[in-house]
PDB file of C-alpha atoms in Angstrom:
ATOM      1  CA  MET A 155      96.633 112.490  83.246  1.00  0.00           C
ATOM      2  CA  GLY A 156      98.708 115.584  82.491  1.00  0.00           C
ATOM      3  CA  LYS A 157      98.294 117.894  79.510  1.00  0.00           C
ATOM      4  CA  SER A 158     101.266 116.382  77.682  1.00  0.00           C
ATOM      5  CA  ASP A 159      99.866 112.863  78.159  1.00  0.00           C
ATOM      6  CA  LYS A 160      96.474 113.913  76.838  1.00  0.00           C
ATOM      7  CA  ALA A 161      98.069 115.604  73.838  1.00  0.00           C
ATOM      8  CA  GLU A 162     100.122 112.490  73.117  1.00  0.00           C
ATOM      9  CA  ARG A 163      97.030 110.253  73.342  1.00  0.00           C
ATOM     10  CA  ALA A 164      95.115 112.589  71.024  1.00  0.00           C
ATOM     11  CA  LYS A 165      98.015 112.542  68.567  1.00  0.00           C
ATOM     12  CA  GLU A 166      98.074 108.732  68.585  1.00  0.00           C
ATOM     13  CA  ARG A 167      94.318 108.540  67.985  1.00  0.00           C
ATOM     14  CA  ARG A 168      94.556 111.026  65.106  1.00  0.00           C
ATOM     15  CA  GLU A 169      97.434 109.187  63.458  1.00  0.00           C
ATOM     16  CA  LYS A 170      95.610 105.862  63.786  1.00  0.00           C
ATOM     17  CA  ARG A 171      92.464 107.332  62.214  1.00  0.00           C
ATOM     18  CA  LEU A 172      94.472 108.880  59.359  1.00  0.00           C
ATOM     19  CA  GLN A 173      96.049 105.484  58.689  1.00  0.00           C
ATOM     20  CA  GLU A 174      92.565 103.951  58.540  1.00  0.00           C
ATOM     21  CA  ILE A 175      91.432 106.638  56.098  1.00  0.00           C
ATOM     22  CA  SER A 176      94.501 106.144  53.896  1.00  0.00           C
ATOM     23  CA  LEU A 177      93.580 102.461  53.708  1.00  0.00           C
ATOM     24  CA  LEU A 178      89.930 103.246  52.915  1.00  0.00           C
ATOM     25  CA  ARG A 179      91.095 105.524  50.101  1.00  0.00           C
ATOM     26  CA  THR A 180      92.790 102.575  48.389  1.00  0.00           C
ATOM     27  CA  ILE A 181      89.524 100.609  48.196  1.00  0.00           C
ATOM     28  CA  PRO A 182      87.887 101.300  44.826  1.00  0.00           C
ATOM     29  CA  TYR A 183      84.191 102.111  44.540  1.00  0.00           C
ATOM     30  CA  SER A 184      82.185  99.214  43.125  1.00  0.00           C
ATOM     31  CA  ASP A 185      80.146  99.672  39.945  1.00  0.00           C
ATOM     32  CA  HIS A 186      76.860  99.872  41.847  1.00  0.00           C
ATOM     33  CA  GLN A 187      78.297 102.548  44.159  1.00  0.00           C
ATOM     34  CA  ARG A 188      79.513 104.751  41.318  1.00  0.00           C
ATOM     35  CA  TRP A 189      76.582 107.063  40.620  1.00  0.00           C
ATOM     36  CA  TRP A 190      78.901 109.430  38.713  1.00  0.00           C
ATOM     37  CA  SER A 191      80.614 109.331  35.323  1.00  0.00           C
ATOM     38  CA  ALA A 192      82.837 111.530  33.146  1.00  0.00           C
ATOM     39  CA  GLU A 193      79.699 113.599  32.502  1.00  0.00           C
ATOM     40  CA  THR A 194      79.502 114.478  36.204  1.00  0.00           C
ATOM     41  CA  VAL A 195      80.799 118.015  36.787  1.00  0.00           C
ATOM     42  CA  ALA A 196      82.376 119.232  40.032  1.00  0.00           C
ATOM     43  CA  VAL A 197      83.282 122.867  40.689  1.00  0.00           C
ATOM     44  CA  VAL A 198      86.058 123.433  43.252  1.00  0.00           C
ATOM     45  CA  THR A 199      86.617 127.039  44.321  1.00  0.00           C
ATOM     46  CA  GLY A 200      90.192 128.007  45.163  1.00  0.00           C
ATOM     47  CA  GLY A 201      91.299 124.814  43.447  1.00  0.00           C
ATOM     48  CA  ASN A 202      94.670 126.102  42.319  1.00  0.00           C
ATOM     49  CA  ARG A 203      96.573 125.175  45.492  1.00  0.00           C
ATOM     50  CA  GLY A 204      96.456 123.483  48.884  1.00  0.00           C
ATOM     51  CA  ILE A 205      93.368 121.511  49.874  1.00  0.00           C
ATOM     52  CA  GLY A 206      91.424 122.698  46.827  1.00  0.00           C
ATOM     53  CA  PHE A 207      94.142 121.415  44.497  1.00  0.00           C
ATOM     54  CA  GLU A 208      94.113 118.037  46.203  1.00  0.00           C
ATOM     55  CA  ILE A 209      90.297 117.799  46.224  1.00  0.00           C
ATOM     56  CA  SER A 210      90.381 118.495  42.477  1.00  0.00           C
ATOM     57  CA  ARG A 211      92.974 115.771  41.948  1.00  0.00           C
ATOM     58  CA  GLN A 212      91.105 113.139  43.938  1.00  0.00           C
ATOM     59  CA  LEU A 213      87.724 113.860  42.333  1.00  0.00           C
ATOM     60  CA  ALA A 214      89.273 113.740  38.853  1.00  0.00           C
ATOM     61  CA  ALA A 215      91.071 110.495  39.717  1.00  0.00           C
ATOM     62  CA  HIS A 216      87.637 108.992  40.448  1.00  0.00           C
ATOM     63  CA  GLY A 217      86.529 109.936  36.936  1.00  0.00           C
ATOM     64  CA  VAL A 218      84.678 113.186  37.628  1.00  0.00           C
ATOM     65  CA  THR A 219      85.136 116.197  35.336  1.00  0.00           C
ATOM     66  CA  VAL A 220      86.508 118.989  37.546  1.00  0.00           C
ATOM     67  CA  ILE A 221      86.377 122.739  37.032  1.00  0.00           C
ATOM     68  CA  LEU A 222      88.836 124.343  39.409  1.00  0.00           C
ATOM     69  CA  THR A 223      88.448 128.062  39.912  1.00  0.00           C
ATOM     70  CA  SER A 224      91.076 130.613  40.806  1.00  0.00           C
ATOM     71  CA  ARG A 225      91.078 134.383  41.276  1.00  0.00           C
ATOM     72  CA  ASP A 226      94.319 134.496  39.283  1.00  0.00           C
ATOM     73  CA  HIS A 227      93.528 132.856  35.949  1.00  0.00           C
ATOM     74  CA  SER A 228      97.147 132.204  34.977  1.00  0.00           C
ATOM     75  CA  VAL A 229      97.792 130.362  38.263  1.00  0.00           C
ATOM     76  CA  GLY A 230      94.639 128.314  37.774  1.00  0.00           C
ATOM     77  CA  LEU A 231      95.639 127.402  34.220  1.00  0.00           C
ATOM     78  CA  GLU A 232      99.019 126.156  35.458  1.00  0.00           C
ATOM     79  CA  ALA A 233      97.278 123.980  38.080  1.00  0.00           C
ATOM     80  CA  ALA A 234      94.871 122.529  35.497  1.00  0.00           C
ATOM     81  CA  LYS A 235      97.779 121.860  33.130  1.00  0.00           C
ATOM     82  CA  VAL A 236      99.472 119.701  35.774  1.00  0.00           C
ATOM     83  CA  PHE A 237      96.349 117.528  35.980  1.00  0.00           C
ATOM     84  CA  GLN A 238      95.793 117.403  32.229  1.00  0.00           C
ATOM     85  CA  GLU A 239      99.355 116.192  31.676  1.00  0.00           C
ATOM     86  CA  GLY A 240      98.471 113.336  34.034  1.00  0.00           C
ATOM     87  CA  GLY A 241      95.446 112.430  31.919  1.00  0.00           C
ATOM     88  CA  LEU A 242      92.819 113.908  34.257  1.00  0.00           C
ATOM     89  CA  ASN A 243      89.721 115.846  33.163  1.00  0.00           C
ATOM     90  CA  VAL A 244      90.440 119.085  35.011  1.00  0.00           C
ATOM     91  CA  PHE A 245      89.791 122.520  33.567  1.00  0.00           C
ATOM     92  CA  CYS A 246      90.099 126.028  34.938  1.00  0.00           C
ATOM     93  CA  HIS A 247      88.044 129.188  34.940  1.00  0.00           C
ATOM     94  CA  GLN A 248      88.730 132.532  36.574  1.00  0.00           C
ATOM     95  CA  LEU A 249      86.418 133.276  39.509  1.00  0.00           C
ATOM     96  CA  ASP A 250      86.321 135.803  42.318  1.00  0.00           C
ATOM     97  CA  VAL A 251      83.635 134.688  44.784  1.00  0.00           C
ATOM     98  CA  LEU A 252      83.187 138.284  45.955  1.00  0.00           C
ATOM     99  CA  ASP A 253      82.687 139.787  42.486  1.00  0.00           C
ATOM    100  CA  THR A 254      79.126 139.566  41.129  1.00  0.00           C
ATOM    101  CA  LEU A 255      80.274 140.129  37.548  1.00  0.00           C
ATOM    102  CA  SER A 256      82.901 137.383  37.848  1.00  0.00           C
ATOM    103  CA  ILE A 257      80.320 134.968  39.294  1.00  0.00           C
ATOM    104  CA  ASN A 258      77.807 135.770  36.537  1.00  0.00           C
ATOM    105  CA  GLU A 259      80.420 135.251  33.827  1.00  0.00           C
ATOM    106  CA  PHE A 260      81.367 131.924  35.376  1.00  0.00           C
ATOM    107  CA  CYS A 261      77.720 130.822  35.559  1.00  0.00           C
ATOM    108  CA  ASP A 262      77.159 131.667  31.889  1.00  0.00           C
ATOM    109  CA  TRP A 263      80.313 129.790  30.859  1.00  0.00           C
ATOM    110  CA  LEU A 264      79.456 126.761  33.003  1.00  0.00           C
ATOM    111  CA  LYS A 265      75.918 126.536  31.639  1.00  0.00           C
ATOM    112  CA  GLN A 266      77.014 126.989  28.041  1.00  0.00           C
ATOM    113  CA  ASN A 267      79.854 124.455  28.184  1.00  0.00           C
ATOM    114  CA  TYR A 268      78.625 121.857  30.681  1.00  0.00           C
ATOM    115  CA  GLY A 269      74.915 122.461  31.156  1.00  0.00           C
ATOM    116  CA  GLY A 270      75.455 123.036  34.872  1.00  0.00           C
ATOM    117  CA  LEU A 271      77.116 121.110  37.690  1.00  0.00           C
ATOM    118  CA  ASP A 272      76.531 118.156  40.002  1.00  0.00           C
ATOM    119  CA  ILE A 273      78.993 118.912  42.814  1.00  0.00           C
ATOM    120  CA  LEU A 274      80.106 122.182  44.404  1.00  0.00           C
ATOM    121  CA  ILE A 275      83.090 122.265  46.765  1.00  0.00           C
ATOM    122  CA  ASN A 276      83.296 125.640  48.521  1.00  0.00           C
ATOM    123  CA  ASN A 277      86.974 125.731  49.421  1.00  0.00           C
ATOM    124  CA  ALA A 278      88.093 129.330  48.741  1.00  0.00           C
ATOM    125  CA  ALA A 279      89.003 130.976  52.058  1.00  0.00           C
ATOM    126  CA  VAL A 280      91.552 133.225  53.754  1.00  0.00           C
ATOM    127  CA  ASN A 281      93.193 133.390  57.176  1.00  0.00           C
ATOM    128  CA  PHE A 282      95.763 135.950  58.317  1.00  0.00           C
ATOM    129  CA  ASN A 283      96.655 134.551  61.746  1.00  0.00           C
ATOM    130  CA  GLN A 284      99.271 131.922  62.545  1.00  0.00           C
ATOM    131  CA  GLY A 285     100.667 130.448  65.723  1.00  0.00           C
ATOM    132  CA  SER A 286      99.446 132.394  68.741  1.00  0.00           C
ATOM    133  CA  ASP A 287      98.469 135.472  66.673  1.00  0.00           C
ATOM    134  CA  ASN A 288      94.934 136.763  67.029  1.00  0.00           C
ATOM    135  CA  SER A 289      94.811 139.971  65.032  1.00  0.00           C
ATOM    136  CA  VAL A 290      91.492 141.249  63.651  1.00  0.00           C
ATOM    137  CA  GLU A 291      93.152 143.685  61.255  1.00  0.00           C
ATOM    138  CA  TYR A 292      91.728 141.776  58.283  1.00  0.00           C
ATOM    139  CA  ALA A 293      88.481 140.678  59.952  1.00  0.00           C
ATOM    140  CA  SER A 294      86.256 142.208  57.293  1.00  0.00           C
ATOM    141  CA  GLN A 295      88.125 140.431  54.486  1.00  0.00           C
ATOM    142  CA  VAL A 296      88.058 137.119  56.363  1.00  0.00           C
ATOM    143  CA  ILE A 297      84.310 137.267  57.062  1.00  0.00           C
ATOM    144  CA  THR A 298      83.481 138.509  53.576  1.00  0.00           C
ATOM    145  CA  THR A 299      85.527 135.837  51.778  1.00  0.00           C
ATOM    146  CA  ASN A 300      84.889 132.861  54.027  1.00  0.00           C
ATOM    147  CA  TYR A 301      81.188 133.400  54.743  1.00  0.00           C
ATOM    148  CA  TYR A 302      79.678 135.733  52.166  1.00  0.00           C
ATOM    149  CA  GLY A 303      81.784 134.174  49.396  1.00  0.00           C
ATOM    150  CA  ILE A 304      80.285 130.770  50.144  1.00  0.00           C
ATOM    151  CA  LYS A 305      76.780 132.257  50.273  1.00  0.00           C
ATOM    152  CA  ASN A 306      77.359 133.932  46.910  1.00  0.00           C
ATOM    153  CA  MET A 307      78.445 130.670  45.319  1.00  0.00           C
ATOM    154  CA  ILE A 308      75.632 128.563  46.734  1.00  0.00           C
ATOM    155  CA  GLN A 309      72.957 131.009  45.625  1.00  0.00           C
ATOM    156  CA  ALA A 310      74.513 131.306  42.149  1.00  0.00           C
ATOM    157  CA  MET A 311      74.901 127.543  41.693  1.00  0.00           C
ATOM    158  CA  ILE A 312      71.435 126.445  42.880  1.00  0.00           C
ATOM    159  CA  PRO A 313      69.762 127.127  39.481  1.00  0.00           C
ATOM    160  CA  LEU A 314      72.634 125.335  37.706  1.00  0.00           C
ATOM    161  CA  MET A 315      72.511 122.145  39.786  1.00  0.00           C
ATOM    162  CA  LYS A 316      71.598 119.292  37.444  1.00  0.00           C
ATOM    163  CA  HIS A 317      68.464 117.364  38.388  1.00  0.00           C
ATOM    164  CA  SER A 318      69.072 113.695  39.178  1.00  0.00           C
ATOM    165  CA  SER A 319      67.971 110.892  41.466  1.00  0.00           C
ATOM    166  CA  HIS A 320      71.330 111.182  43.246  1.00  0.00           C
ATOM    167  CA  GLY A 321      70.839 114.851  44.072  1.00  0.00           C
ATOM    168  CA  GLY A 322      73.226 117.757  43.812  1.00  0.00           C
ATOM    169  CA  ARG A 323      76.095 117.785  46.298  1.00  0.00           C
ATOM    170  CA  ILE A 324      77.540 120.783  48.143  1.00  0.00           C
ATOM    171  CA  VAL A 325      80.498 120.450  50.512  1.00  0.00           C
ATOM    172  CA  ASN A 326      81.659 123.481  52.498  1.00  0.00           C
ATOM    173  CA  VAL A 327      85.242 123.349  53.751  1.00  0.00           C
ATOM    174  CA  SER A 328      85.012 124.608  57.323  1.00  0.00           C
ATOM    175  CA  SER A 329      86.714 124.186  60.696  1.00  0.00           C
ATOM    176  CA  ARG A 330      86.212 122.836  64.197  1.00  0.00           C
ATOM    177  CA  LEU A 331      87.172 126.333  65.327  1.00  0.00           C
ATOM    178  CA  GLY A 332      83.677 127.359  64.223  1.00  0.00           C
ATOM    179  CA  ARG A 333      81.779 125.026  66.534  1.00  0.00           C
ATOM    180  CA  ILE A 334      79.014 126.822  68.422  1.00  0.00           C
ATOM    181  CA  ASN A 335      79.535 124.698  71.523  1.00  0.00           C
ATOM    182  CA  GLY A 336      83.247 123.987  71.236  1.00  0.00           C
ATOM    183  CA  LYS A 337      84.932 123.256  74.566  1.00  0.00           C
ATOM    184  CA  ARG A 338      87.849 125.645  74.129  1.00  0.00           C
ATOM    185  CA  ASN A 339      86.717 128.075  71.475  1.00  0.00           C
ATOM    186  CA  LYS A 340      83.022 128.858  71.762  1.00  0.00           C
ATOM    187  CA  LEU A 341      80.647 131.786  71.890  1.00  0.00           C
ATOM    188  CA  GLU A 342      80.269 132.857  75.504  1.00  0.00           C
ATOM    189  CA  ASP A 343      76.748 134.258  74.978  1.00  0.00           C
ATOM    190  CA  ALA A 344      74.451 131.328  75.878  1.00  0.00           C
ATOM    191  CA  ASN A 345      71.414 133.044  74.335  1.00  0.00           C
ATOM    192  CA  LEU A 346      73.218 133.536  71.021  1.00  0.00           C
ATOM    193  CA  ARG A 347      74.390 129.930  71.079  1.00  0.00           C
ATOM    194  CA  GLU A 348      70.798 128.804  71.595  1.00  0.00           C
ATOM    195  CA  LYS A 349      69.486 131.023  68.770  1.00  0.00           C
ATOM    196  CA  LEU A 350      72.067 129.747  66.302  1.00  0.00           C
ATOM    197  CA  SER A 351      71.579 126.131  67.388  1.00  0.00           C
ATOM    198  CA  ASN A 352      67.792 126.058  66.979  1.00  0.00           C
ATOM    199  CA  ILE A 353      67.388 124.873  63.392  1.00  0.00           C
ATOM    200  CA  ASP A 354      63.605 125.301  63.475  1.00  0.00           C
ATOM    201  CA  THR A 355      63.788 129.053  64.068  1.00  0.00           C
ATOM    202  CA  LEU A 356      67.182 129.802  62.508  1.00  0.00           C
ATOM    203  CA  THR A 357      67.219 132.442  59.745  1.00  0.00           C
ATOM    204  CA  GLU A 358      69.842 133.853  57.410  1.00  0.00           C
ATOM    205  CA  GLU A 359      69.304 137.251  59.047  1.00  0.00           C
ATOM    206  CA  MET A 360      70.361 135.821  62.437  1.00  0.00           C
ATOM    207  CA  ILE A 361      73.649 134.584  60.991  1.00  0.00           C
ATOM    208  CA  ASP A 362      74.283 137.843  59.132  1.00  0.00           C
ATOM    209  CA  GLN A 363      73.501 139.841  62.275  1.00  0.00           C
ATOM    210  CA  THR A 364      75.985 137.800  64.290  1.00  0.00           C
ATOM    211  CA  VAL A 365      78.894 138.491  61.936  1.00  0.00           C
ATOM    212  CA  SER A 366      77.796 142.134  61.542  1.00  0.00           C
ATOM    213  CA  THR A 367      77.821 142.602  65.311  1.00  0.00           C
ATOM    214  CA  PHE A 368      81.343 141.203  65.497  1.00  0.00           C
ATOM    215  CA  LEU A 369      82.604 143.453  62.689  1.00  0.00           C
ATOM    216  CA  GLN A 370      80.943 146.462  64.331  1.00  0.00           C
ATOM    217  CA  GLN A 371      82.767 145.678  67.580  1.00  0.00           C
ATOM    218  CA  VAL A 372      86.033 145.330  65.660  1.00  0.00           C
ATOM    219  CA  GLN A 373      85.500 148.836  64.267  1.00  0.00           C
ATOM    220  CA  GLU A 374      84.707 150.164  67.739  1.00  0.00           C
ATOM    221  CA  GLY A 375      87.617 148.322  69.349  1.00  0.00           C
ATOM    222  CA  THR A 376      85.348 146.478  71.801  1.00  0.00           C
ATOM    223  CA  TRP A 377      85.452 142.952  70.273  1.00  0.00           C
ATOM    224  CA  GLU A 378      87.752 141.500  72.959  1.00  0.00           C
ATOM    225  CA  SER A 379      84.994 141.871  75.564  1.00  0.00           C
ATOM    226  CA  GLY A 380      82.265 140.630  73.191  1.00  0.00           C
ATOM    227  CA  GLY A 381      82.380 136.978  74.257  1.00  0.00           C
ATOM    228  CA  TRP A 382      83.699 135.763  70.901  1.00  0.00           C
ATOM    229  CA  PRO A 383      85.926 132.692  70.381  1.00  0.00           C
ATOM    230  CA  LYS A 384      89.442 133.294  71.688  1.00  0.00           C
ATOM    231  CA  THR A 385      91.470 131.517  68.995  1.00  0.00           C
ATOM    232  CA  PHE A 386      91.789 133.033  65.505  1.00  0.00           C
ATOM    233  CA  THR A 387      88.640 134.996  66.350  1.00  0.00           C
ATOM    234  CA  ASP A 388      87.795 136.378  62.898  1.00  0.00           C
ATOM    235  CA  TYR A 389      88.448 133.042  61.169  1.00  0.00           C
ATOM    236  CA  SER A 390      86.504 131.132  63.836  1.00  0.00           C
ATOM    237  CA  ILE A 391      83.462 133.394  63.463  1.00  0.00           C
ATOM    238  CA  SER A 392      83.566 133.097  59.677  1.00  0.00           C
ATOM    239  CA  LYS A 393      83.529 129.311  59.958  1.00  0.00           C
ATOM    240  CA  LEU A 394      80.843 129.364  62.665  1.00  0.00           C
ATOM    241  CA  ALA A 395      78.731 131.292  60.157  1.00  0.00           C
ATOM    242  CA  VAL A 396      79.524 128.734  57.423  1.00  0.00           C
ATOM    243  CA  ASN A 397      78.552 125.822  59.663  1.00  0.00           C
ATOM    244  CA  THR A 398      75.304 127.472  60.709  1.00  0.00           C
ATOM    245  CA  TYR A 399      74.449 128.466  57.133  1.00  0.00           C
ATOM    246  CA  THR A 400      75.064 124.853  56.051  1.00  0.00           C
ATOM    247  CA  ARG A 401      72.405 123.651  58.499  1.00  0.00           C
ATOM    248  CA  LEU A 402      69.991 126.375  57.395  1.00  0.00           C
ATOM    249  CA  MET A 403      70.371 125.519  53.696  1.00  0.00           C
ATOM    250  CA  ALA A 404      69.937 121.805  54.414  1.00  0.00           C
ATOM    251  CA  ARG A 405      66.557 122.623  55.935  1.00  0.00           C
ATOM    252  CA  ILE A 406      65.592 124.774  52.931  1.00  0.00           C
ATOM    253  CA  PHE A 407      66.847 122.194  50.410  1.00  0.00           C
ATOM    254  CA  SER A 408      64.879 119.416  52.146  1.00  0.00           C
ATOM    255  CA  GLU A 409      61.713 120.992  50.770  1.00  0.00           C
ATOM    256  CA  ARG A 410      62.804 120.493  47.140  1.00  0.00           C
ATOM    257  CA  PRO A 411      60.943 117.753  45.216  1.00  0.00           C
ATOM    258  CA  GLU A 412      62.440 114.347  44.465  1.00  0.00           C
ATOM    259  CA  GLY A 413      64.786 114.518  41.491  1.00  0.00           C
ATOM    260  CA  GLU A 414      65.746 118.087  42.405  1.00  0.00           C
ATOM    261  CA  LYS A 415      67.274 117.432  45.827  1.00  0.00           C
ATOM    262  CA  ILE A 416      70.487 119.144  46.905  1.00  0.00           C
ATOM    263  CA  TYR A 417      72.468 117.703  49.800  1.00  0.00           C
ATOM    264  CA  ILE A 418      74.793 120.026  51.706  1.00  0.00           C
ATOM    265  CA  ASN A 419      77.349 119.283  54.413  1.00  0.00           C
ATOM    266  CA  CYS A 420      80.461 120.857  55.879  1.00  0.00           C
ATOM    267  CA  TYR A 421      83.671 119.355  57.166  1.00  0.00           C
ATOM    268  CA  CYS A 422      86.886 120.189  58.980  1.00  0.00           C
ATOM    269  CA  PRO A 423      90.019 119.077  57.094  1.00  0.00           C
ATOM    270  CA  GLY A 424      92.185 119.488  60.188  1.00  0.00           C
ATOM    271  CA  TRP A 425      95.351 121.550  60.559  1.00  0.00           C
ATOM    272  CA  VAL A 426      96.736 120.926  57.086  1.00  0.00           C
ATOM    273  CA  LYS A 427     100.241 121.651  55.800  1.00  0.00           C
ATOM    274  CA  THR A 428      99.309 124.400  53.355  1.00  0.00           C
ATOM    275  CA  ALA A 429     100.074 128.078  52.775  1.00  0.00           C
ATOM    276  CA  MET A 430      97.136 128.996  55.026  1.00  0.00           C
ATOM    277  CA  THR A 431      98.850 127.430  58.063  1.00  0.00           C
ATOM    278  CA  GLY A 432     102.329 128.556  57.009  1.00  0.00           C
ATOM    279  CA  TYR A 433     102.957 124.866  56.238  1.00  0.00           C
ATOM    280  CA  ALA A 434     102.992 124.258  59.995  1.00  0.00           C
ATOM    281  CA  GLY A 435     100.062 121.818  60.002  1.00  0.00           C
ATOM    282  CA  ASN A 436     100.177 118.196  61.069  1.00  0.00           C
ATOM    283  CA  ILE A 437      98.028 116.727  58.272  1.00  0.00           C
ATOM    284  CA  SER A 438      98.897 116.299  54.590  1.00  0.00           C
ATOM    285  CA  ALA A 439      96.797 117.962  51.909  1.00  0.00           C
ATOM    286  CA  GLU A 440      95.894 114.469  50.683  1.00  0.00           C
ATOM    287  CA  ASP A 441      94.401 113.511  54.055  1.00  0.00           C
ATOM    288  CA  GLY A 442      92.843 116.956  54.487  1.00  0.00           C
ATOM    289  CA  ALA A 443      91.006 116.646  51.162  1.00  0.00           C
ATOM    290  CA  ASP A 444      89.754 113.114  51.768  1.00  0.00           C
ATOM    291  CA  THR A 445      86.519 113.816  53.643  1.00  0.00           C
ATOM    292  CA  ALA A 446      85.390 116.403  51.077  1.00  0.00           C
ATOM    293  CA  VAL A 447      85.744 113.854  48.277  1.00  0.00           C
ATOM    294  CA  TRP A 448      84.114 111.112  50.348  1.00  0.00           C
ATOM    295  CA  LEU A 449      81.109 113.362  51.085  1.00  0.00           C
ATOM    296  CA  ALA A 450      80.812 114.504  47.473  1.00  0.00           C
ATOM    297  CA  LEU A 451      80.718 110.923  46.193  1.00  0.00           C
ATOM    298  CA  LEU A 452      78.658 109.208  48.907  1.00  0.00           C
ATOM    299  CA  PRO A 453      76.650 106.494  47.145  1.00  0.00           C
ATOM    300  CA  ASP A 454      73.674 106.753  49.501  1.00  0.00           C
ATOM    301  CA  GLN A 455      73.384 110.515  49.881  1.00  0.00           C
ATOM    302  CA  ALA A 456      70.564 110.986  52.316  1.00  0.00           C
ATOM    303  CA  VAL A 457      73.132 112.739  54.505  1.00  0.00           C
ATOM    304  CA  THR A 458      72.615 116.495  54.721  1.00  0.00           C
ATOM    305  CA  GLY A 459      73.070 119.339  57.193  1.00  0.00           C
ATOM    306  CA  LYS A 460      75.876 117.516  59.003  1.00  0.00           C
ATOM    307  CA  PHE A 461      79.410 118.363  60.110  1.00  0.00           C
ATOM    308  CA  PHE A 462      82.250 115.891  59.530  1.00  0.00           C
ATOM    309  CA  ALA A 463      85.923 115.340  60.232  1.00  0.00           C
ATOM    310  CA  GLU A 464      87.983 112.329  59.142  1.00  0.00           C
ATOM    311  CA  ARG A 465      84.884 110.668  57.604  1.00  0.00           C
ATOM    312  CA  ARG A 466      83.024 110.830  60.919  1.00  0.00           C
ATOM    313  CA  GLU A 467      80.143 113.040  61.951  1.00  0.00           C
ATOM    314  CA  ILE A 468      81.006 115.560  64.671  1.00  0.00           C
ATOM    315  CA  SER A 469      78.808 117.984  66.587  1.00  0.00           C
ATOM    316  CA  PHE A 470      78.227 121.606  65.605  1.00  0.00           C
TER     317      PHE A 470
END
């Protein structure tokens, strides 16, 4: 089978699965499945456009109260207004996931007005490469926003997660490009792959050291011989760090007592038609948002530390 045949088969499988998901989305949750209510609060970072906007819409359509955040407050307010005019409980607050003061102000506001949150969707991210580009000119910004921004939000939101029998929910929007053992886009260093794959010995310092080493090589101009992923290298490494951090936090959260559990997973939305892909993707924002919403609302949430795409678990 030639490359074009394989690509065509893969395209057919993807389109069939997306049709299945579109059908599943039309099936309403039954009363006994609906653990949430209008009192349930979801925070969606970068919710003013693209996948974040669509995640906000779908969660609100299910009856959840959504707080979408945006670095640009006026843009966020416009997005929330669109939802409110449609009768949805969506509100906006300014938030820069890299600014400690901004995060603290948001935490104070959230606690004062809503008593905390039940669901966190870490969607805010950046990517500066398109097509066959693989520049690392903005590598520091990509790593800082996509990885450290998510870490900042998780650590800030942990104390605000409401206690319940259903547990708090965290969904990190990630990418297959960040798979440790991806066939076409993986770390070439087998020892590093092993270290990052071993959940029993994995530490936050190991993940931080990995991204620091990459950024150091970018500064020195030696990154191309560093054995890093070949496609969208800076973005791929940022998402590899997100995926690995998701597994680490799942292990840490598993030690929390019943009634205070937090379940955390990550997912790949696919190559979505948004500003981040230059609208060149092959998946709609609606389909790209679906798995995030599905994970956030899972009725039987014993699922944690997993990686998903199109409502199916995939390997790290």
